[in-house]
Structures are given as C-alpha cells and as structure tokens.
C-alpha positions as MATLAB code, in Angstrom:
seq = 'XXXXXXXXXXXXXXXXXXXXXXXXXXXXXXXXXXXXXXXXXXXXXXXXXXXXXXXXXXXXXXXXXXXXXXXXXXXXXXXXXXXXXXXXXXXXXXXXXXXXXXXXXXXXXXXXXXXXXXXXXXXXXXXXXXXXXXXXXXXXXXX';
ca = [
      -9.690   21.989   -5.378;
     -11.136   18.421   -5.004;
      -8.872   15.500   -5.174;
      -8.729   13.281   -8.241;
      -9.190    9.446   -8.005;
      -7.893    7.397  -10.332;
      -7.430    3.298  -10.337;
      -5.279    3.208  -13.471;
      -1.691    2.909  -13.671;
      -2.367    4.643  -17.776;
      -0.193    7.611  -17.786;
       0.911    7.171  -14.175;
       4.134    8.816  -14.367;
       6.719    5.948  -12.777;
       9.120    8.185  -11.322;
       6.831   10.621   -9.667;
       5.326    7.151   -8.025;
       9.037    6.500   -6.716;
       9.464    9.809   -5.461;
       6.605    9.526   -3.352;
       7.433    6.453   -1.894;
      11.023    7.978   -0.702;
       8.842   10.851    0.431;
       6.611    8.910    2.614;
       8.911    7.856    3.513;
       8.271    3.616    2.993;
      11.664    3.726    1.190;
      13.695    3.678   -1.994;
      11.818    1.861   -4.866;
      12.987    1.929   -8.519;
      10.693    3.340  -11.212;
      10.575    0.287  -13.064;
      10.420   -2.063   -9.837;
       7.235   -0.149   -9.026;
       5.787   -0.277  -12.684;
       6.095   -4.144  -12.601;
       4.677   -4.048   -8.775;
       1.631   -2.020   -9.825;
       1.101   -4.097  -13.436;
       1.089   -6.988  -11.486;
      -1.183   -6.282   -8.877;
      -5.335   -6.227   -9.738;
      -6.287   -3.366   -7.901;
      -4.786    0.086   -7.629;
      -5.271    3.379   -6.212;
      -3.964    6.720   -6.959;
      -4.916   10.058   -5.459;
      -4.038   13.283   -7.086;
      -4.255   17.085   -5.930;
      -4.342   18.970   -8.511;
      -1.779   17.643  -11.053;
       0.380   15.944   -8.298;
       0.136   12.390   -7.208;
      -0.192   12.729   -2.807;
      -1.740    9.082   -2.438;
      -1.214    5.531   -3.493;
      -2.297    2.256   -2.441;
      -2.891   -1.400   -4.210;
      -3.797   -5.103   -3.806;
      -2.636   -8.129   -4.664;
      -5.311  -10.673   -5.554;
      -6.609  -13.816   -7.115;
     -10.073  -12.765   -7.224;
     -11.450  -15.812   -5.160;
      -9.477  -16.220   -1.752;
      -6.937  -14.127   -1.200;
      -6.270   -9.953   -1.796;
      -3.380   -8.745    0.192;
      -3.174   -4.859    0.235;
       0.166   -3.366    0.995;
       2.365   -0.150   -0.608;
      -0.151    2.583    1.144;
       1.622    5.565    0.535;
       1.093    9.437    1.424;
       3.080   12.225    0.299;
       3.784   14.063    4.542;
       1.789   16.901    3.326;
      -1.230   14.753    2.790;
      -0.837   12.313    6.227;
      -3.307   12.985    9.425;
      -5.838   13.951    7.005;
      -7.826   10.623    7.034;
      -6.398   10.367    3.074;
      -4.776    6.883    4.176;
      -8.118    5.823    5.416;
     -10.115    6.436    2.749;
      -7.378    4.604    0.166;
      -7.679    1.027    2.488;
     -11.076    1.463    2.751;
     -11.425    1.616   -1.400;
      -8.701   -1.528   -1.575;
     -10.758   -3.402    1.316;
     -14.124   -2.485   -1.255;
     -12.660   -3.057   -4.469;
     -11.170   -6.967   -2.491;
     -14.710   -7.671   -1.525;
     -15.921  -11.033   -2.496;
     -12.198  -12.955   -1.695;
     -12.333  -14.944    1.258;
      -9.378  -12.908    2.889;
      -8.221   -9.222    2.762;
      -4.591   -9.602    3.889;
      -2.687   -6.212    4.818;
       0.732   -5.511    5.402;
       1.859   -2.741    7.510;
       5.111   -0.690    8.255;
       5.848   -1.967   11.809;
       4.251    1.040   14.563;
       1.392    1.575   12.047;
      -0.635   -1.786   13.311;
      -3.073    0.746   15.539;
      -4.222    2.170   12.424;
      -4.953   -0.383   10.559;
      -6.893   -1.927   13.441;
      -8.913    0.979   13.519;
     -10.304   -0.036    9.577;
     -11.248   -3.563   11.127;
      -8.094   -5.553   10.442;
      -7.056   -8.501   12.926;
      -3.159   -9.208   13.905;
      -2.616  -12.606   12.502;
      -0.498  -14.976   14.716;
       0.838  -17.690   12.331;
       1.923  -15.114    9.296;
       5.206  -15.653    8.226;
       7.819  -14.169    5.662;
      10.974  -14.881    4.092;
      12.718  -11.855    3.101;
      15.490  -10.959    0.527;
      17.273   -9.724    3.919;
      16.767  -11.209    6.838;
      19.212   -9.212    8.904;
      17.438   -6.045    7.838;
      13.748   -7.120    8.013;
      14.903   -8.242   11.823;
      16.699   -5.057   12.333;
      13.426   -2.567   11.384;
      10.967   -4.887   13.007;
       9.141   -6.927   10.586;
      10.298  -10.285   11.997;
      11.550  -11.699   15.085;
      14.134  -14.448   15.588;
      11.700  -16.780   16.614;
];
C-alpha cells in the first residue's frame, strides 16, 4: 500500500504525534506542546502508512528570510528507508523562496543532513531551557 502525504495538522490525532516522537526516539513531547509547535509553524509534513502516522517533519518560517526545519521524525520501522529524505527534501521545497533554510539536527545525525546539501554553520548559537542537559547530550559546548 502506498504511503499517504498529508501537510495538514486537520484531524492529526495529537497523541499519536507524541507517541511517535518517544518512538523515534527524539524524546518526550506533550500532546498539546506539539499541537501548539505544529499550529505555529507554516509548513508541515505528515506521512501515513495505511492509517498510521510513520513520518513527520515541519518548518518554521517568515516567508521572506528565514525557514528553519527541525522535529524530523520516523517511527524505527520506517528509518533507513530514505522516508527521512524525502520529508527534508519537501520542507527544503515547500521553504523555497526565503533567503535561508535553517535545520536543526539531533547531534550524530549532521552526515545526513549534509548529504541533502546543508552547510554546518559556525557562529549558530542557542540558549536553552537547560543548559546542563543541552551540554550533557551534545548540542552545545562550554565555549
């Protein structure tokens, strides 16, 4: 059976979306942290097989300068099947036209998103809700 696109969030059942994202795993994300995430953000991407959501990416964006893609998630079943690929490459088409496509990955995953044509940026920079943490799982240094 084919997969299903869809770039909605209509009917996109919250807690099946927060399921997957333990699953991935990219870690634990509330239902209704995820709805306002996904509301807020201009372009989406979910991928279905059958009736079950496998796939989900989405962007960030002010539709002039700056999309920033980021929560790229697939359920294990559905990863090493070039499924992630195909979801960037539909975030990085539906950003066209901003001066920018910003992506943020899971630290170890950089090769892959090389691969799609992304650049390692030297002077990004982040303030997160825990330092300590971020450090700790390799999103920051102490520099």
């Amino acid at each position: 059976m084919p997969l299903i696109w869809s770039y909605s969030i209509d009917g996109l059942d919250w807690n099946e979306l927060a399921a997957l994202y333990d699953a991935a795993p990219l870690g634990s994300k509330s239902p209704s942290g995820l709805k306002t995430a996904f509301t807020n953000s201009m372009f989406t991407c979910f991928v279905y097989d059958e009736q079950q959501l496998v796939g989900v990416g989405r962007a960030l964006a002010d539709g002039v300068d700056c999309s920033y893609i980021c929560d790229v998630a697939l359920l294990p079943s559905h990863q090493g099947l070039g499924l992630g690929k195909q979801i960037v490459a539909k975030l990085v088409e539906m950003s066209r036209g901003h001066r920018k496509i910003i992506l943020y990955a899971v630290p170890g995953k950089e090769s892959f998103y090389k691969k799609l044509g992304f650049k390692r940026m030297s002077t990004a920079m982040a303030i997160f809700e825990d330092q300590t943490e971020a450090q700790a799982r390799g999103y920051v240094n102490e520099t």
